[in-house]
Coordinates of C-alpha atoms in Angstrom, one line a residue:
Chain I
M1 CA -0.2 0.0 -0.2
S2 CA 2.7 2.3 -0.4
E3 CA 0.9 3.8 -3.6
F4 CA -0.9 6.9 -3.7
D5 CA -4.4 7.4 -5.1
E6 CA -4.7 7.6 -8.9
P7 CA -4.9 11.5 -9.0
I8 CA -2.0 11.8 -6.9
E9 CA 0.1 9.5 -8.5
R10 CA -0.7 11.1 -11.6
L11 CA 0.6 14.2 -10.7
I12 CA 4.0 12.8 -9.4
E13 CA 4.5 10.9 -12.8
Y14 CA 4.6 14.4 -14.6
F15 CA 6.6 16.1 -11.9
R16 CA 8.8 13.1 -12.3
S17 CA 9.4 13.8 -16.0
L18 CA 11.1 17.1 -15.2
P19 CA 14.9 16.9 -15.9
G20 CA 16.8 16.1 -12.3
V21 CA 13.7 15.4 -10.6
G22 CA 13.4 11.7 -8.8
K23 CA 10.5 10.0 -6.6
K24 CA 11.0 12.2 -3.8
T25 CA 11.2 15.1 -4.9
A26 CA 8.4 14.9 -7.2
Q27 CA 6.3 13.8 -4.2
R28 CA 7.5 16.7 -2.2
Y29 CA 6.1 18.9 -5.2
A30 CA 2.8 16.9 -5.5
F31 CA 2.1 17.6 -1.8
Y32 CA 3.0 21.3 -2.4
I33 CA 0.1 21.4 -4.7
L34 CA -2.3 19.6 -2.6
E35 CA -1.3 21.8 0.4
N36 CA -2.1 24.9 -1.5
S37 CA -5.3 26.5 -2.8
K38 CA -7.2 25.2 -5.9
E39 CA -6.4 28.6 -7.1
K40 CA -3.1 28.6 -7.0
A41 CA -3.2 25.2 -8.9
Q42 CA -5.5 26.4 -11.2
N43 CA -3.4 29.3 -11.9
F44 CA -0.2 26.9 -11.9
A45 CA -1.6 25.1 -14.6
N46 CA -2.7 28.1 -16.4
A47 CA 1.0 29.3 -16.7
I48 CA 1.8 25.8 -18.1
V49 CA -0.5 26.0 -20.9
E50 CA -0.3 29.2 -21.9
V51 CA 3.4 29.2 -22.2
K52 CA 2.6 26.6 -24.4
E53 CA 0.2 28.6 -26.4
K54 CA 2.1 32.1 -26.8
V55 CA 5.6 31.2 -26.8
R56 CA 6.9 30.8 -30.1
L57 CA 10.5 30.9 -31.8
C58 CA 12.0 34.4 -32.6
S59 CA 11.7 34.9 -36.5
V60 CA 15.6 35.9 -36.2
C61 CA 17.4 34.3 -33.7
G62 CA 15.0 31.2 -33.2
N63 CA 14.6 31.9 -29.2
Y64 CA 11.7 31.4 -27.2
S65 CA 9.3 34.4 -27.5
S66 CA 6.0 35.4 -27.4
S67 CA 6.3 38.1 -30.1
E68 CA 7.7 37.8 -33.7
I69 CA 10.5 39.2 -32.9
C70 CA 12.3 38.6 -29.8
P71 CA 13.2 41.7 -27.4
I72 CA 17.1 41.2 -27.9
C73 CA 16.6 41.0 -31.7
Q74 CA 14.4 44.2 -31.6
K75 CA 16.8 46.2 -29.9
R76 CA 20.8 45.3 -30.3
N77 CA 23.3 45.3 -32.9
R78 CA 22.4 42.4 -35.4
K79 CA 25.7 43.0 -36.9
I80 CA 27.5 40.6 -34.0
V81 CA 25.8 37.7 -33.9
C82 CA 26.6 34.9 -30.8
V83 CA 26.0 31.5 -31.8
V84 CA 24.7 29.3 -29.1
Q85 CA 23.3 25.3 -28.9
E86 CA 20.4 26.0 -26.7
P87 CA 17.8 29.2 -25.4
K88 CA 19.4 28.5 -22.0
D89 CA 22.8 29.2 -22.9
V90 CA 21.2 32.7 -23.8
V91 CA 20.4 33.3 -20.3
S92 CA 24.1 32.4 -19.3
M93 CA 25.7 34.6 -21.9
E94 CA 23.3 37.7 -21.0
K95 CA 24.8 37.6 -17.6
V96 CA 27.9 39.3 -19.3
K97 CA 26.0 42.8 -19.3
S98 CA 28.4 44.3 -22.0
F99 CA 27.8 42.1 -24.8
D100 CA 25.1 44.0 -27.3
G101 CA 24.8 41.7 -30.2
V102 CA 22.6 39.3 -30.5
Y103 CA 21.9 35.5 -30.5
H104 CA 21.0 32.9 -33.2
I105 CA 20.4 29.5 -31.4
L106 CA 21.1 26.2 -33.4
F107 CA 19.3 23.8 -30.9
G108 CA 21.9 21.4 -30.9
T109 CA 25.0 20.5 -32.8
I110 CA 26.2 18.0 -35.4
N111 CA 26.3 14.9 -33.7
P112 CA 27.0 11.7 -35.9
L113 CA 26.2 9.5 -32.8
E114 CA 22.7 11.1 -32.8
N115 CA 22.0 11.2 -36.5
K116 CA 22.1 14.7 -36.1
G117 CA 23.9 16.2 -39.3
P118 CA 24.6 20.2 -40.4
N119 CA 20.6 19.7 -41.6
D120 CA 19.3 18.8 -38.4
I121 CA 20.4 22.3 -36.5
R122 CA 19.6 26.1 -37.4
I123 CA 22.8 26.6 -40.0
K124 CA 20.5 27.6 -43.4
E125 CA 19.3 30.2 -40.9
L126 CA 22.3 31.5 -39.9
L127 CA 23.5 31.5 -43.2
A128 CA 20.8 33.6 -44.0
R129 CA 21.0 36.4 -41.4
I130 CA 24.7 37.3 -42.8
S131 CA 23.8 39.4 -45.6
K132 CA 20.3 40.0 -44.6
D133 CA 22.0 41.8 -41.4
G134 CA 25.2 42.5 -42.7
V135 CA 26.5 40.6 -40.1
Q136 CA 30.4 41.4 -39.1
E137 CA 31.6 39.2 -36.7
V138 CA 30.1 36.1 -35.7
I139 CA 30.9 34.3 -31.9
M140 CA 30.9 30.8 -31.9
A141 CA 29.8 29.8 -27.9
T142 CA 28.8 26.3 -28.6
N143 CA 30.0 24.0 -25.8
P144 CA 33.9 23.4 -25.4
D145 CA 33.1 19.7 -26.1
V146 CA 33.6 17.4 -29.1
E147 CA 30.4 17.7 -30.6
G148 CA 30.3 21.7 -29.7
E149 CA 34.0 22.0 -31.0
A150 CA 33.4 20.4 -34.3
T151 CA 30.0 22.2 -35.0
A152 CA 31.9 25.4 -34.5
M153 CA 34.6 24.8 -37.0
Y154 CA 31.8 23.3 -39.4
I155 CA 30.0 26.6 -39.1
A156 CA 33.3 28.6 -39.1
K157 CA 34.4 27.1 -42.4
I158 CA 31.3 27.8 -44.0
L159 CA 31.2 31.4 -42.9
K160 CA 34.7 32.7 -43.3
P161 CA 34.9 32.7 -47.6
L162 CA 32.0 34.8 -47.2
G163 CA 34.4 37.5 -45.7
V164 CA 32.5 37.1 -41.8
K165 CA 34.7 37.3 -39.0
V166 CA 34.6 33.9 -36.9
T167 CA 35.4 34.2 -33.0
R168 CA 35.5 31.6 -30.4
L169 CA 34.7 32.0 -26.9
A170 CA 38.5 31.9 -25.2
Q171 CA 39.4 28.6 -23.4
G172 CA 41.4 28.3 -20.3
I173 CA 41.2 27.8 -16.3
S174 CA 38.4 29.2 -14.7
M175 CA 38.2 32.2 -12.4
G176 CA 38.0 30.8 -8.4
S177 CA 39.1 27.4 -9.8
D178 CA 42.0 25.5 -8.8
I179 CA 45.0 24.5 -11.0
E180 CA 45.8 21.6 -8.8
F181 CA 42.0 20.1 -10.0
A182 CA 42.3 21.3 -13.9
D183 CA 42.1 18.5 -16.5
E184 CA 45.0 18.5 -18.9
I185 CA 43.4 19.3 -22.1
T186 CA 42.2 22.8 -20.4
L187 CA 45.8 23.4 -19.0
E188 CA 47.4 22.6 -22.1
K189 CA 44.5 25.4 -23.7
A190 CA 45.6 27.7 -21.6
L191 CA 49.2 27.6 -21.7
K192 CA 48.9 27.9 -25.5
A193 CA 46.5 31.0 -25.4
R194 CA 48.8 32.5 -22.3
Q195 CA 49.2 36.4 -22.8
E196 CA 51.4 38.8 -21.4
I197 CA 50.8 40.8 -18.2
Chain Z
M1 CA 18.0 42.0 -20.7
S2 CA 18.4 38.9 -18.4
E3 CA 14.4 39.2 -18.4
F4 CA 12.3 36.3 -20.0
D5 CA 9.5 36.8 -21.9
E6 CA 6.2 37.8 -19.9
P7 CA 4.4 34.0 -20.1
I8 CA 7.9 32.5 -19.4
E9 CA 8.6 34.4 -16.5
R10 CA 5.6 33.6 -15.1
L11 CA 5.9 29.9 -15.5
I12 CA 9.4 30.0 -13.7
E13 CA 7.7 31.8 -10.8
Y14 CA 5.2 29.0 -10.5
F15 CA 8.0 26.6 -10.4
R16 CA 10.0 28.6 -8.1
S17 CA 7.3 28.7 -5.5
L18 CA 8.0 24.9 -5.3
P19 CA 9.6 23.5 -2.5
G20 CA 13.6 23.6 -3.1
V21 CA 13.3 25.2 -6.2
G22 CA 15.6 27.8 -6.9
K23 CA 15.5 30.3 -10.2
K24 CA 18.3 27.9 -12.2
T25 CA 16.0 24.9 -11.5
A26 CA 12.9 26.7 -12.4
Q27 CA 14.3 27.9 -15.5
R28 CA 15.2 24.4 -16.5
Y29 CA 12.1 22.9 -15.8
A30 CA 10.2 26.0 -18.0
F31 CA 12.4 25.5 -20.7
Y32 CA 11.7 21.4 -20.4
I33 CA 7.6 22.5 -20.6
L34 CA 8.9 24.7 -23.7
E35 CA 10.9 22.0 -25.4
N36 CA 8.0 19.2 -25.3
S37 CA 4.9 18.8 -26.8
K38 CA 1.7 21.1 -26.5
E39 CA -0.2 18.0 -25.6
K40 CA 1.7 16.9 -22.5
A41 CA 2.1 20.7 -21.3
Q42 CA -1.9 20.5 -21.4
N43 CA -1.9 16.9 -19.5
F44 CA 0.4 18.0 -16.9
A45 CA -1.6 21.2 -16.3
N46 CA -5.2 18.8 -16.1
A47 CA -2.9 16.7 -13.9
I48 CA -2.6 19.6 -11.4
V49 CA -6.2 20.8 -11.9
E50 CA -7.3 17.1 -11.1
V51 CA -5.3 16.9 -8.0
K52 CA -7.1 19.9 -6.4
E53 CA -10.3 18.6 -7.8
K54 CA -10.7 15.0 -6.8
V55 CA -8.6 14.8 -3.6
R56 CA -10.0 15.6 -0.4
L57 CA -9.6 14.5 3.3
C58 CA -10.1 11.1 4.1
S59 CA -13.3 10.8 6.6
V60 CA -11.3 8.5 8.6
C61 CA -7.2 9.3 9.0
G62 CA -7.2 13.0 7.5
N63 CA -5.0 11.7 4.6
Y64 CA -5.2 12.8 1.2
S65 CA -7.3 10.2 -0.6
S66 CA -10.1 10.8 -3.7
S67 CA -13.0 8.2 -2.1
E68 CA -14.7 9.4 0.9
I69 CA -12.5 6.6 3.1
C70 CA -8.7 6.2 2.0
P71 CA -8.0 2.5 0.7
I72 CA -5.9 2.1 3.6
C73 CA -8.7 2.9 6.0
Q74 CA -10.7 0.7 3.8
K75 CA -8.7 -2.7 4.4
R76 CA -6.7 -2.5 7.4
N77 CA -6.7 -3.0 10.8
R78 CA -8.7 0.1 12.9
K79 CA -7.8 -0.9 16.4
I80 CA -4.0 -0.1 15.6
V81 CA -3.5 4.1 15.0
C82 CA -0.1 5.4 13.9
V83 CA -0.5 9.0 14.3
V84 CA 2.1 11.4 12.1
Q85 CA 2.3 14.8 11.8
E86 CA 1.9 15.1 7.8
P87 CA 0.8 12.9 4.8
K88 CA 4.3 12.8 3.7
D89 CA 5.4 10.8 6.9
V90 CA 2.7 8.0 5.9
V91 CA 4.6 7.6 2.9
S92 CA 7.7 7.0 5.2
M93 CA 5.9 4.7 7.4
E94 CA 4.6 2.5 4.5
K95 CA 8.1 1.1 3.5
V96 CA 7.4 -1.0 7.1
K97 CA 5.4 -3.8 4.7
S98 CA 4.8 -5.3 8.5
F99 CA 2.6 -2.9 9.7
D100 CA -1.0 -3.2 9.3
G101 CA -3.0 -0.7 11.2
V102 CA -4.0 2.9 9.9
Y103 CA -2.7 6.0 10.5
H104 CA -3.8 9.5 11.8
I105 CA -2.6 12.6 10.3
L106 CA -2.2 15.8 12.8
F107 CA -1.8 18.2 10.0
G108 CA 1.2 20.0 12.6
T109 CA 2.3 19.8 16.0
I110 CA 1.4 22.1 19.0
N111 CA 3.9 24.7 18.5
P112 CA 3.2 27.8 20.8
L113 CA 5.8 29.7 18.6
E114 CA 3.8 29.6 16.0
N115 CA 0.4 30.1 17.7
K116 CA -0.6 26.3 17.1
G117 CA -2.3 24.9 20.1
P118 CA -4.2 21.8 20.6
N119 CA -7.2 22.9 19.1
D120 CA -5.4 23.8 15.7
I121 CA -4.6 20.1 14.8
R122 CA -6.4 17.1 14.2
I123 CA -6.7 16.0 18.0
K124 CA -10.5 16.2 18.6
E125 CA -10.5 14.0 15.6
L126 CA -8.1 11.2 17.1
L127 CA -10.4 11.1 20.1
A128 CA -13.4 10.6 18.5
R129 CA -11.7 7.3 16.6
I130 CA -11.0 5.9 19.8
S131 CA -14.3 4.8 21.3
K132 CA -16.1 4.4 17.4
D133 CA -13.2 2.1 16.0
G134 CA -12.4 0.4 19.9
V135 CA -8.7 1.9 19.3
Q136 CA -6.5 -0.7 21.4
E137 CA -2.9 0.8 20.7
V138 CA -2.0 4.4 19.3
I139 CA 1.7 4.7 18.1
M140 CA 3.1 8.2 18.3
A141 CA 5.0 8.4 15.2
T142 CA 5.6 12.4 15.6
N143 CA 9.0 13.8 14.7
P144 CA 11.7 13.4 17.2
D145 CA 12.3 17.1 17.6
V146 CA 10.6 19.4 20.5
E147 CA 7.5 19.8 18.8
G148 CA 7.0 16.4 17.8
E149 CA 8.1 15.2 21.6
A150 CA 5.7 17.9 23.4
T151 CA 2.7 16.7 21.1
A152 CA 3.4 12.9 21.6
M153 CA 3.4 13.8 25.2
Y154 CA 0.2 15.7 25.2
I155 CA -1.6 13.2 23.1
A156 CA -0.7 10.4 25.2
K157 CA -1.8 12.2 28.8
I158 CA -5.2 12.4 27.2
L159 CA -5.7 8.9 25.9
K160 CA -4.3 7.1 28.8
P161 CA -7.1 7.8 31.3
L162 CA -9.4 6.2 28.6
G163 CA -7.8 2.7 28.6
V164 CA -5.6 3.2 25.6
K165 CA -2.1 1.6 25.2
V166 CA 0.0 4.8 24.1
T167 CA 3.9 3.7 22.1
R168 CA 6.4 5.8 20.4
L169 CA 8.5 4.8 17.8
A170 CA 12.0 3.8 19.7
Q171 CA 14.6 6.1 19.6
G172 CA 18.4 5.2 19.3
I173 CA 21.2 5.2 16.4
S174 CA 20.1 4.5 12.8
M175 CA 21.1 1.7 11.0
G176 CA 24.4 2.2 8.9
S177 CA 25.0 5.4 10.8
D178 CA 28.3 6.2 12.7
I179 CA 28.7 6.3 16.5
E180 CA 31.4 9.0 15.9
F181 CA 29.2 11.3 14.6
A182 CA 26.1 10.5 16.7
D183 CA 24.7 13.7 18.7
E184 CA 24.7 13.0 22.6
I185 CA 21.0 13.3 22.9
T186 CA 20.9 10.5 20.5
L187 CA 23.5 8.1 22.4
E188 CA 21.7 8.5 25.9
K189 CA 18.6 7.4 24.5
A190 CA 20.2 4.6 23.0
L191 CA 21.9 3.7 26.0
K192 CA 18.7 3.9 27.9
A193 CA 16.7 1.9 25.6
R194 CA 19.8 -0.9 25.3
Q195 CA 18.5 -4.3 25.2
E196 CA 19.8 -7.7 25.8
I197 CA 21.1 -9.4 22.9

């Protein structure tokens, strides 16, 4: 009899489907809903439905937006484009307050193991922006792993003949990290990219 | 511009209201909803609303139930009642497969600091069950902290004159724990309750 009633069990299952949520956490979330008002539950439910109804992809960068063109693409310098893998990477990049350019979301990387080729991510859309917006620089901010690197190299190869400057986020040791625990690839990259002080 | 669009921001806020969920986790949950189908979002939303519509409190034990009397109270021995603070404690107790009794949920403890007296938790309902179900034993399974102990003592004092056996979960060192790190109160209780082997 460790089972819950059907409606509770179903809600727990939905919470469990969220990333990183286990059985125990899902139970806590479900109990939270049970403990709170009907009105709050209804509003929560509405927020979930609404986000799917109102939010679409920005026609310029591909990021989630409730208007045809997202606020970032509307206001900022479209001649500098930072290419990222996922919308959540935009959230991280936006912490850098000094960046005034716009983004381009690939929604993935080229990944042969997952059968994802260049046509499965938004490369075509990136090429279309180059001439349309007179893009001067494309900053590749894909992840520093095998797929991210390969995707950055692939895109750079296509863009360079078009006369676009293509750059990559610098790699090296992180602020506040410990050299003792840095992996050898990171240390090697940091050494190669060393700068005079 | 680290802000999201209004509908996304609202959904993030609702996820943030869940227990133990911070900004970053709430964002991940919201992106998960965005990445998945409209149908899944709708079903998730329905599950939240449904749980509030269908689930009420069992008229016997007070636990969440979609029927007037919960499955545990329907099938098991009502003469042995295990008293717990919250519905989630039932989930934990139910891991003990050998327990065949029923539960009584107090929904809290007596807590002067929070202005909660005996009338603010379900003690009256517990008393009503004693004669009605011919209860023989009440097992106090409130938490082993100041409020839980005080509440257990208070209830025991009321029940004993009625001829009911009142017991308390044993306290001592946990299985798999380390005596080196046990606190002195736990060790003292474990020493007092020592048993011959």
